[in-house]
GROMACS .gro file of N, CA and C in nm:
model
  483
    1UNK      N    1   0.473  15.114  14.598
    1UNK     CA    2   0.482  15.197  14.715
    1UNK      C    3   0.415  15.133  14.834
    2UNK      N    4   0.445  15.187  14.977
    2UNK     CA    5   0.394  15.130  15.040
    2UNK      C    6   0.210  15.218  15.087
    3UNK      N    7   0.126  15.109  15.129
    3UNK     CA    8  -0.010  15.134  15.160
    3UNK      C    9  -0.007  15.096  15.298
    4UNK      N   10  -0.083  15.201  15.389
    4UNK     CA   11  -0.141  15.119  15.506
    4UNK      C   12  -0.275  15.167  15.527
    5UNK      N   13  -0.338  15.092  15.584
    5UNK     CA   14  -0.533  15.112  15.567
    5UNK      C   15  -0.541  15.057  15.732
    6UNK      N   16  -0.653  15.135  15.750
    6UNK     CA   17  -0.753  15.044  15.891
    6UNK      C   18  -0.911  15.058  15.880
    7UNK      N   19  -0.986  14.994  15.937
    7UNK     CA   20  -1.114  14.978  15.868
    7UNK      C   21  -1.192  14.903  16.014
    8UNK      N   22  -1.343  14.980  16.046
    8UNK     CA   23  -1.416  14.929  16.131
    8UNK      C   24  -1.531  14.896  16.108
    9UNK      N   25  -1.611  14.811  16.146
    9UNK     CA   26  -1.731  14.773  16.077
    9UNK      C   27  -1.829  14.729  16.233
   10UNK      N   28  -1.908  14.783  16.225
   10UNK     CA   29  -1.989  14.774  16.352
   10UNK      C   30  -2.113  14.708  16.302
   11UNK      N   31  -2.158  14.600  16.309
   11UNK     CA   32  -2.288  14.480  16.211
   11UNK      C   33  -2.379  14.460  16.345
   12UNK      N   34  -2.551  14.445  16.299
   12UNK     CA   35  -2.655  14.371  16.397
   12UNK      C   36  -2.649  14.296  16.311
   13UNK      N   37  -2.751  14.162  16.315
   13UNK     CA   38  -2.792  14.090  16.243
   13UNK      C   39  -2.914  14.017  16.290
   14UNK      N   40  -3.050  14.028  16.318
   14UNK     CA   41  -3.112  13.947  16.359
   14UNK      C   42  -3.131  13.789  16.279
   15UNK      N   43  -3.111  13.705  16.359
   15UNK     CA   44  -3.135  13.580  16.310
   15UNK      C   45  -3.248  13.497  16.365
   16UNK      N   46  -3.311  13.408  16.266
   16UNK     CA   47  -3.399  13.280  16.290
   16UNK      C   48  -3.371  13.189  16.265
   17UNK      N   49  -3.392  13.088  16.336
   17UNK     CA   50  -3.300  12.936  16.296
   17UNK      C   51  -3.426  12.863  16.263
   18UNK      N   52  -3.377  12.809  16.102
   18UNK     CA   53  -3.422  12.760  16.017
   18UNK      C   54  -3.511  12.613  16.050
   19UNK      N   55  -3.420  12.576  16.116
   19UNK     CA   56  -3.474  12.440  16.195
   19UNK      C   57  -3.522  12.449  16.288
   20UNK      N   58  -3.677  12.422  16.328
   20UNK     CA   59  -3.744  12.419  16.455
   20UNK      C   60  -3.698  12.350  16.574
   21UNK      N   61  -3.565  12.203  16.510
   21UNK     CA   62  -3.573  12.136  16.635
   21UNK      C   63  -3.470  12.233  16.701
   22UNK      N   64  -3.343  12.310  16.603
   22UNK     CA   65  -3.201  12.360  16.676
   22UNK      C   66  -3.303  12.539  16.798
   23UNK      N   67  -3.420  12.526  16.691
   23UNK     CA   68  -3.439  12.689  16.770
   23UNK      C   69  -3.542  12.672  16.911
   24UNK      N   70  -3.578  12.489  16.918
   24UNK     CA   71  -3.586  12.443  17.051
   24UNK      C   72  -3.519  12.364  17.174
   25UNK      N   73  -3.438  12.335  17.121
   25UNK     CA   74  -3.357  12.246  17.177
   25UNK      C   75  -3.251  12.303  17.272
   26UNK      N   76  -3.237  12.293  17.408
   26UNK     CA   77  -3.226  12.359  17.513
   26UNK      C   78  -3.055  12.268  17.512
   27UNK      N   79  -3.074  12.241  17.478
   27UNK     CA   80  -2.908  12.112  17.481
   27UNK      C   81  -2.816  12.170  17.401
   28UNK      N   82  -2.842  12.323  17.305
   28UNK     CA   83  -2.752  12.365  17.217
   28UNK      C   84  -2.788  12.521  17.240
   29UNK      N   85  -2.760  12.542  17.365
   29UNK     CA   86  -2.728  12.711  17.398
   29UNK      C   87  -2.695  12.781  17.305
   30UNK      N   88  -2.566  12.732  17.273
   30UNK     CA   89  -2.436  12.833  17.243
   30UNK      C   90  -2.495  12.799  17.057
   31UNK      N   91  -2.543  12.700  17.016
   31UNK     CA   92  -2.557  12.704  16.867
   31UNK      C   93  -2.670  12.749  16.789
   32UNK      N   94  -2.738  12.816  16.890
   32UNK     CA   95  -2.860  12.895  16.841
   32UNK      C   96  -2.880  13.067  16.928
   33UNK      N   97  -2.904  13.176  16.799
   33UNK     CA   98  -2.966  13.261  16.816
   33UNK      C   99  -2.999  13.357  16.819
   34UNK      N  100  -3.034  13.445  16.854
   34UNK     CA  101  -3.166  13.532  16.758
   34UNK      C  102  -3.121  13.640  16.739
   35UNK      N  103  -2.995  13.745  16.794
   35UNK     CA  104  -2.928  13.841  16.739
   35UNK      C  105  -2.756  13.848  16.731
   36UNK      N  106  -2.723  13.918  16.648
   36UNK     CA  107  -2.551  13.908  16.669
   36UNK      C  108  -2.513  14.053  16.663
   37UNK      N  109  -2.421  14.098  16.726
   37UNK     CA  110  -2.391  14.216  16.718
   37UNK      C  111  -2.229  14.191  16.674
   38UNK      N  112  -2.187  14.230  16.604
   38UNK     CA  113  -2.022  14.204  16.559
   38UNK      C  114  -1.964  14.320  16.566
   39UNK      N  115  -1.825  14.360  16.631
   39UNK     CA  116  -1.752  14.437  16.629
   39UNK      C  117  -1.650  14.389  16.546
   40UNK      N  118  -1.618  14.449  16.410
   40UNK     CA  119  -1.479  14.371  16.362
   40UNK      C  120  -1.389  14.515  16.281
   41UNK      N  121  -1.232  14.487  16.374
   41UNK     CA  122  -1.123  14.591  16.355
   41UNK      C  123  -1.022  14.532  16.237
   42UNK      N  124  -1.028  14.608  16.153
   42UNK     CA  125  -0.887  14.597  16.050
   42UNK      C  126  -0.806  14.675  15.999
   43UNK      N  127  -0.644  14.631  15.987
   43UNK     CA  128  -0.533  14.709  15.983
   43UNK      C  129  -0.481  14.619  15.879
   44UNK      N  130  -0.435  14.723  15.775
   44UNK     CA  131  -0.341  14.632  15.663
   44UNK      C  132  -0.225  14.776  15.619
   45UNK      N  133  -0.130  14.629  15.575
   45UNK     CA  134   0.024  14.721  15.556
   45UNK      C  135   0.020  14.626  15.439
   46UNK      N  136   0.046  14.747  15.300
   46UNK     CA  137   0.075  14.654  15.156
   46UNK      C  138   0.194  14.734  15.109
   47UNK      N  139   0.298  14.686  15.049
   47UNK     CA  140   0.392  14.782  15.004
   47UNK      C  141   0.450  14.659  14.850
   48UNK      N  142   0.420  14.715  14.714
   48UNK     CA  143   0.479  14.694  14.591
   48UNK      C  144   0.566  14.776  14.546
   49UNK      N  145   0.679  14.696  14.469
   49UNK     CA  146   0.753  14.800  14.361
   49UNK      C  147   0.735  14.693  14.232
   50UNK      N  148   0.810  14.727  14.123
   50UNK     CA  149   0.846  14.641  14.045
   50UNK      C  150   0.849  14.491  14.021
   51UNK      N  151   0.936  14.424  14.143
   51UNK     CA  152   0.963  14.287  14.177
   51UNK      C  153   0.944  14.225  14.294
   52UNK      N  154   0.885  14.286  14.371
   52UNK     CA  155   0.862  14.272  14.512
   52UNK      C  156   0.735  14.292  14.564
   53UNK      N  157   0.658  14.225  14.642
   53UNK     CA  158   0.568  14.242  14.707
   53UNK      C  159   0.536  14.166  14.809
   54UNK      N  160   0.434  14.279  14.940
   54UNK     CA  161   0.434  14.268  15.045
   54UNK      C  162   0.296  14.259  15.094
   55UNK      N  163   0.198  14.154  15.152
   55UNK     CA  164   0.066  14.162  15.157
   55UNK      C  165   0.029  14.148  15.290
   56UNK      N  166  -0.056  14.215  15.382
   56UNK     CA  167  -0.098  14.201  15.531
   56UNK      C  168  -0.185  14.248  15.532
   57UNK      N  169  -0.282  14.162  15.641
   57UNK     CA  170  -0.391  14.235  15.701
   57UNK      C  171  -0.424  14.176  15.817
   58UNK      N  172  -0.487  14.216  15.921
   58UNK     CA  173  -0.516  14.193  16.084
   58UNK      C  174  -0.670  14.220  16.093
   59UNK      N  175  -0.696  14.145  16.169
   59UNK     CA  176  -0.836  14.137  16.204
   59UNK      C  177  -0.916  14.086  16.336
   60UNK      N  178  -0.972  14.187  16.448
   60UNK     CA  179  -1.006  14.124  16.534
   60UNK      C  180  -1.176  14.122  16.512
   61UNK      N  181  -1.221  14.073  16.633
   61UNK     CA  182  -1.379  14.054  16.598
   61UNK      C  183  -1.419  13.999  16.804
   62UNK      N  184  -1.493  14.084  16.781
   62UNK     CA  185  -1.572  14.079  16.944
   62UNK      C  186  -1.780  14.071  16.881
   63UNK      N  187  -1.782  13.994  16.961
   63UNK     CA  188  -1.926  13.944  16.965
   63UNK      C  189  -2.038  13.990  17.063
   64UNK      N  190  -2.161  13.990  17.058
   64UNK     CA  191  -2.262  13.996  17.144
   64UNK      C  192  -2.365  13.901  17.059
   65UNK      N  193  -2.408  13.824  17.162
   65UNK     CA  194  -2.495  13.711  17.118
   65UNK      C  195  -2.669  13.739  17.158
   66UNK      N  196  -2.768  13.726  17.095
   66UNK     CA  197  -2.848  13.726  17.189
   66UNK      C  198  -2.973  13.630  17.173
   67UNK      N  199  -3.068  13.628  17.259
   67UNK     CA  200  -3.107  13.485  17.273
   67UNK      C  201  -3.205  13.423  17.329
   68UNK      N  202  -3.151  13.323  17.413
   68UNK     CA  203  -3.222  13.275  17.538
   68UNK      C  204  -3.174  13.368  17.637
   69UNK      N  205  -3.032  13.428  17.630
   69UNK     CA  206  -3.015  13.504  17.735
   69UNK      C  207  -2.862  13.551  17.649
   70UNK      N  208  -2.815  13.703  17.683
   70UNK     CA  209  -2.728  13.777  17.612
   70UNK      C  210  -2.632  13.712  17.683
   71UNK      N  211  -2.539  13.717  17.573
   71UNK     CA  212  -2.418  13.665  17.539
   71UNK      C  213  -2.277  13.751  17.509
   72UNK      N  214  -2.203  13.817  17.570
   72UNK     CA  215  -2.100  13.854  17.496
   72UNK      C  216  -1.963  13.774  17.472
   73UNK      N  217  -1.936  13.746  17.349
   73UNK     CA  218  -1.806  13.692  17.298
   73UNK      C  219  -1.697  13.751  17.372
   74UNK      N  220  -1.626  13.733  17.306
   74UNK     CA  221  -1.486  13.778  17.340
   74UNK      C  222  -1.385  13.868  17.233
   75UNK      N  223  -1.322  13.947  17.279
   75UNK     CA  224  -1.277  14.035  17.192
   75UNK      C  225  -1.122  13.966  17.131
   76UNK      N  226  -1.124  13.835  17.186
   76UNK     CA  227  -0.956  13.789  17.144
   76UNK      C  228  -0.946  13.671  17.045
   77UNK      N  229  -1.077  13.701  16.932
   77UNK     CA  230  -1.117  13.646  16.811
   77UNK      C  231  -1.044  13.733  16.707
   78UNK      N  232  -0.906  13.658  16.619
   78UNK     CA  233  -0.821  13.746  16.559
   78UNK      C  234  -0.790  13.665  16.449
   79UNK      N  235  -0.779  13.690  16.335
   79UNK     CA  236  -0.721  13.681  16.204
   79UNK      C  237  -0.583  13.736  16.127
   80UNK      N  238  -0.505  13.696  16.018
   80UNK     CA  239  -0.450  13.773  16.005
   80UNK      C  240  -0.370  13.696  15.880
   81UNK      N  241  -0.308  13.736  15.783
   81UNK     CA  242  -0.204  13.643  15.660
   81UNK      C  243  -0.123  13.787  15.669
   82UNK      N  244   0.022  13.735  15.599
   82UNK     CA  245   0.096  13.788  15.577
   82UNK      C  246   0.150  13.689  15.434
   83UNK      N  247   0.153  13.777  15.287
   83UNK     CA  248   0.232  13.751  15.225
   83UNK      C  249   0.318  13.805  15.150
   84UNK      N  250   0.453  13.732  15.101
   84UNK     CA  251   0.560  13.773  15.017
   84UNK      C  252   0.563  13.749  14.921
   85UNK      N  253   0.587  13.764  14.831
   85UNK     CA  254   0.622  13.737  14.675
   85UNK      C  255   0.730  13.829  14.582
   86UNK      N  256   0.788  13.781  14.518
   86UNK     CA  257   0.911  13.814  14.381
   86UNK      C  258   0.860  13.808  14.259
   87UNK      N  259   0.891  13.880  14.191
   87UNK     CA  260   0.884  13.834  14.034
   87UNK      C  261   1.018  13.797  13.966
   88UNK      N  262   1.015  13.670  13.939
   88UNK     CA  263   1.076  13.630  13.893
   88UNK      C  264   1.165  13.681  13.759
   89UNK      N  265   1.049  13.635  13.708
   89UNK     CA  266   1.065  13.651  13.527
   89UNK      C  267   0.924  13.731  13.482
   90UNK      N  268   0.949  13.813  13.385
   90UNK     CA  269   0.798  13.885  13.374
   90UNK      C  270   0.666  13.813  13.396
   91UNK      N  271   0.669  13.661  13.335
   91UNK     CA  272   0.522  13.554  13.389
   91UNK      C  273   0.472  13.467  13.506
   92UNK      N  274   0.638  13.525  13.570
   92UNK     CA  275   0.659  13.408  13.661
   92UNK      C  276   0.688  13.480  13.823
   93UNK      N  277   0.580  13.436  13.905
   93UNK     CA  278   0.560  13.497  14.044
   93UNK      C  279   0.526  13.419  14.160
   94UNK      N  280   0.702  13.379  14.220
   94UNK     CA  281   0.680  13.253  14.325
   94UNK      C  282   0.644  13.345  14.465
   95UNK      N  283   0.587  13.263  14.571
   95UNK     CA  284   0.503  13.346  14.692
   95UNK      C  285   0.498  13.259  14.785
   96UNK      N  286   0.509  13.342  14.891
   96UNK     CA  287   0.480  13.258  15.039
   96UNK      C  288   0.383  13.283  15.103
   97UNK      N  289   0.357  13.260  15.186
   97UNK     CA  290   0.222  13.330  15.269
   97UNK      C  291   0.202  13.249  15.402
   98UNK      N  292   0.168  13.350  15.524
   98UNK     CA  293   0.086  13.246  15.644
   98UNK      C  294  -0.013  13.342  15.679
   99UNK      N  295  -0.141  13.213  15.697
   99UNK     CA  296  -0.223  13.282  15.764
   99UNK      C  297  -0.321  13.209  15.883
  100UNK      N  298  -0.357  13.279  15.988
  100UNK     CA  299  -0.428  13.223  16.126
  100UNK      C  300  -0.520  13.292  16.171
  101UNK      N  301  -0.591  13.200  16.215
  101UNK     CA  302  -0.739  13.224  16.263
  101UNK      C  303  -0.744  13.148  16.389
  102UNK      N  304  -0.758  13.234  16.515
  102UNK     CA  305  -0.729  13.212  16.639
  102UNK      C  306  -0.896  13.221  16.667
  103UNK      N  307  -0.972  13.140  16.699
  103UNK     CA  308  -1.095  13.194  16.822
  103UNK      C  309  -1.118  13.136  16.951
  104UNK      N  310  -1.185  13.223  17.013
  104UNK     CA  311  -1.188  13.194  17.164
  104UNK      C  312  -1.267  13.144  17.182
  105UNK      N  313  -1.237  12.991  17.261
  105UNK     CA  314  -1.346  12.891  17.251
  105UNK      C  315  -1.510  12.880  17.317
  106UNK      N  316  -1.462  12.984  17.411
  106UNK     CA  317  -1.638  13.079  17.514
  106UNK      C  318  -1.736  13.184  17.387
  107UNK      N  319  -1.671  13.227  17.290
  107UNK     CA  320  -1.741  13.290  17.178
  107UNK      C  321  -1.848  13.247  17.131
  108UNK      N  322  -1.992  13.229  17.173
  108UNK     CA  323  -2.115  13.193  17.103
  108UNK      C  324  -2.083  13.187  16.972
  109UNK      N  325  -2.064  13.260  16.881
  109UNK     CA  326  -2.121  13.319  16.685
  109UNK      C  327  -1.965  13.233  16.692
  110UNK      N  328  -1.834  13.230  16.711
  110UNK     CA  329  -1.772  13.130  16.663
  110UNK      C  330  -1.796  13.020  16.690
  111UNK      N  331  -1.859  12.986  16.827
  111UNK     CA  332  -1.886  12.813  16.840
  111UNK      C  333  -1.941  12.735  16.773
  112UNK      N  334  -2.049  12.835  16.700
  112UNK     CA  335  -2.120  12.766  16.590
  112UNK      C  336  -2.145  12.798  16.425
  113UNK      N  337  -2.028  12.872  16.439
  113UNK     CA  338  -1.941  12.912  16.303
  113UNK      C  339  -1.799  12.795  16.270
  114UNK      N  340  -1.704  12.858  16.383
  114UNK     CA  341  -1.579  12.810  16.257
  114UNK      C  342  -1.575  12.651  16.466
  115UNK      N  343  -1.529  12.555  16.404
  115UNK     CA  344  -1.503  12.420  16.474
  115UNK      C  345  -1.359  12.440  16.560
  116UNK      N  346  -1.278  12.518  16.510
  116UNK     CA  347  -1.104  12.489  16.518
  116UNK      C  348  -1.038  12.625  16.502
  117UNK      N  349  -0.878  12.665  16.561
  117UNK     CA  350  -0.831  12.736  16.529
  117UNK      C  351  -0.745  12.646  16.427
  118UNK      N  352  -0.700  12.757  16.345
  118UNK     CA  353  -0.641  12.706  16.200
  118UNK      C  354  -0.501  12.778  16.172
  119UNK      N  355  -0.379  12.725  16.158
  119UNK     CA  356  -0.237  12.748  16.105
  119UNK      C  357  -0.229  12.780  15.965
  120UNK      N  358  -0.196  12.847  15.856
  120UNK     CA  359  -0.206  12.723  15.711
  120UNK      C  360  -0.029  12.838  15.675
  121UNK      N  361   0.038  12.762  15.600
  121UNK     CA  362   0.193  12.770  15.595
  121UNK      C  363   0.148  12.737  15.462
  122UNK      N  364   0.161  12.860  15.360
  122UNK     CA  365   0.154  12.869  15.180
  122UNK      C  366   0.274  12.878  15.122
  123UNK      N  367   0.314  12.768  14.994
  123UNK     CA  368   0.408  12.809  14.892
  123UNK      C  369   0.355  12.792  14.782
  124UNK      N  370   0.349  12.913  14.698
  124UNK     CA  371   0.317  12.867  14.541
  124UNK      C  372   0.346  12.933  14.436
  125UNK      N  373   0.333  12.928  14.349
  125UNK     CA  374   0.375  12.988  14.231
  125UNK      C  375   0.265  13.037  14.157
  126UNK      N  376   0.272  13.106  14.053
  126UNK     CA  377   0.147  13.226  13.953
  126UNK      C  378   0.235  13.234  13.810
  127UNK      N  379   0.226  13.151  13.770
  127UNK     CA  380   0.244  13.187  13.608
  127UNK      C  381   0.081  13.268  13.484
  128UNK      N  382   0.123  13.392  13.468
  128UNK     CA  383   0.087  13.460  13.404
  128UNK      C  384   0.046  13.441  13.253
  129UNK      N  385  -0.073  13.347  13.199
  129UNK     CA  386  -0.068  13.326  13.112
  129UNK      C  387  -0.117  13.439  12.993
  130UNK      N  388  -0.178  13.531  13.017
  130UNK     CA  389  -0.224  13.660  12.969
  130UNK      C  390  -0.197  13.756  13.038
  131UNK      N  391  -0.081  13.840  13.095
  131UNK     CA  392  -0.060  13.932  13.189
  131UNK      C  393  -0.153  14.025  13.198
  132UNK      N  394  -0.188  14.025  13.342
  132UNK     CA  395  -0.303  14.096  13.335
  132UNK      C  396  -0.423  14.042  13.333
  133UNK      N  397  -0.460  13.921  13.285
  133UNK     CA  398  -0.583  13.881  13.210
  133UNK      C  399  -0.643  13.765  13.261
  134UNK      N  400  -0.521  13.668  13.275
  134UNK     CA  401  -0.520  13.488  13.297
  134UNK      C  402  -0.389  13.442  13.363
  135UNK      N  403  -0.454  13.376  13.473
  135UNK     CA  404  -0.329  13.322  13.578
  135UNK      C  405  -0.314  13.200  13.637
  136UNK      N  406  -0.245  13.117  13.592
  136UNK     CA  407  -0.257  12.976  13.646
  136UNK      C  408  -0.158  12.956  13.770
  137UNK      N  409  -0.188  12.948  13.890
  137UNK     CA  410  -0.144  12.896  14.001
  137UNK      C  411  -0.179  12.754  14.097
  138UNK      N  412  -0.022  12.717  14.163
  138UNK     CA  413   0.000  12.607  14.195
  138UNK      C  414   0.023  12.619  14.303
  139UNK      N  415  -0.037  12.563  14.457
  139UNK     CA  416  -0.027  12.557  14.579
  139UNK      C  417   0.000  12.478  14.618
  140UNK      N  418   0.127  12.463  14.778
  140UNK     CA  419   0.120  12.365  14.854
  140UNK      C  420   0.055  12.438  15.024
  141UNK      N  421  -0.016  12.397  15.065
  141UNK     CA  422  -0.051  12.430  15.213
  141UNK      C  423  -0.009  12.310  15.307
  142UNK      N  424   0.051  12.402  15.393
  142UNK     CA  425   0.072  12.326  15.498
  142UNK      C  426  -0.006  12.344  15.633
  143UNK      N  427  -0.110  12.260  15.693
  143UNK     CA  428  -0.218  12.313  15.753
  143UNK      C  429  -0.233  12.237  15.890
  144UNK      N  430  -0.258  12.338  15.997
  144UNK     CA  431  -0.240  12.279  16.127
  144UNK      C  432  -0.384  12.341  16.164
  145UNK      N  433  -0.476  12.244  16.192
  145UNK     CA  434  -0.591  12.259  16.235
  145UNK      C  435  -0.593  12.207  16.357
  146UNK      N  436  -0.605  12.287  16.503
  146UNK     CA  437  -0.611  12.243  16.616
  146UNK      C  438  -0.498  12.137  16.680
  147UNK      N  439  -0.397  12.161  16.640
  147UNK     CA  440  -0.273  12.041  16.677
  147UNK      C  441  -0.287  11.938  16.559
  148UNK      N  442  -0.350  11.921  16.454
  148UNK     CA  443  -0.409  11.790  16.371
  148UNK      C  444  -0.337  11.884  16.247
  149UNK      N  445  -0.228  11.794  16.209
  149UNK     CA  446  -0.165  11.823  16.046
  149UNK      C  447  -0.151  11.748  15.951
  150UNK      N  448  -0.173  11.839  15.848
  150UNK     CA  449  -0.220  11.767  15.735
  150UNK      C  450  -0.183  11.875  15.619
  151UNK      N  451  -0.143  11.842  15.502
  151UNK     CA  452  -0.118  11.884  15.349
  151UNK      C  453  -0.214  11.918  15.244
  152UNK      N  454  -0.210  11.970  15.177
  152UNK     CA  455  -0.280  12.039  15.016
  152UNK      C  456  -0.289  12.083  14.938
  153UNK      N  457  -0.233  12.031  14.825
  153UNK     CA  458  -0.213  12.058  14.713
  153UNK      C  459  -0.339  12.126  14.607
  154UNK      N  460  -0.327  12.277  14.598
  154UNK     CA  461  -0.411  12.328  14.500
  154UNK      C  462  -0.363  12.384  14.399
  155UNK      N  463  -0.460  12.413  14.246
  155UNK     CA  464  -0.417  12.485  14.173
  155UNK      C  465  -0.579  12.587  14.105
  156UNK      N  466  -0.517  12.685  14.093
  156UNK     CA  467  -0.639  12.769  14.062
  156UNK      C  468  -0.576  12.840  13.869
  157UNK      N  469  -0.673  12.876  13.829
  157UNK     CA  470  -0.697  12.943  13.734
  157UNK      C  471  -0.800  13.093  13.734
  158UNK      N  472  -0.724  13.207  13.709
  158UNK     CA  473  -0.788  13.297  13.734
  158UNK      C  474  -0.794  13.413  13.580
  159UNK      N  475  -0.885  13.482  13.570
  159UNK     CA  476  -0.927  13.545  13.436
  159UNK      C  477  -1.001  13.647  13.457
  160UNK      N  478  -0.993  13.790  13.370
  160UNK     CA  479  -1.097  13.848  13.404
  160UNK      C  480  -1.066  13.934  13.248
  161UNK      N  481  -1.141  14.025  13.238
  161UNK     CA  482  -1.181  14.083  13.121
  161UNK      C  483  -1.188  14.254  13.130
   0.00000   0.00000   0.00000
């Protein structure tokens, strides 16, 4: 059936930087400091039946920095995947997926968090070796980091009890 959810999370965080030289060093504004305030919004649309499935979720995130002197981010820090998948054969579950991570490059807490906005273009497969239980999957990513592309081949194994 189909699901839709939304979800808000309003975070402080006071921070200390670990390293005396980064929590003096006047040459790295933006990569040090002493509180974060995070606003982060989420919306997801999931809809399963039988052989079909549908996976999403959205995510924005607005900042306040604080410091040597307050900082507010930007509210046009956004996330988001969308994936598809079939079942094949009862063990067998091929899938697509994209997902992006856009940040705004004036954002203090991302400048010295994530380096790059990121593309990544998923195909893979999930063979079911214990339904339910144990799952061996095979990935190709196709990954555009800041205009810079590049490939990756993963495979995971998953289990639980």
């Amino acid at each position: 059936g189909l699901a839709i959810g939304v979800a808000s999370v309003l975070s402080h965080y006071s921070v200390t930087p670990s390293d005396p030289f980064l929590a003096s060093n006047p040459s790295m504004p933006n990569l040090v400091f002493s509180d974060l305030a995070q606003l982060l919004l989420e919306g997801e649309v999931i809809y399963t039946d039988e052989n079909f499935e549908l996976l999403s979720e959205f995510y924005l995130f607005d900042d306040t920095v604080g410091g040597r002197s307050t900082t507010s981010g930007s509210a046009n820090n956004s996330a988001f995947y969308a994936q598809l998948a079939y079942q094949v054969a009862p063990d067998l579950k091929p899938y697509i997926r994209v997902e992006n991570l856009y940040v705004d490059g004036t954002d203090p807490f991302f400048q010295a968090t994530v380096s790059s906005n990121q593309t990544v273009y998923l195909a893979g497969i999930r063979y079911e070796v214990v339904p339910g239980a144990s799952s061996l999957k095979l990935e190709v990513h196709l990954i555009n980091n800041s205009g810079v592309n590049f490939t990756e081949v993963a495979t995971a194994w998953g289990f639980g009890f």
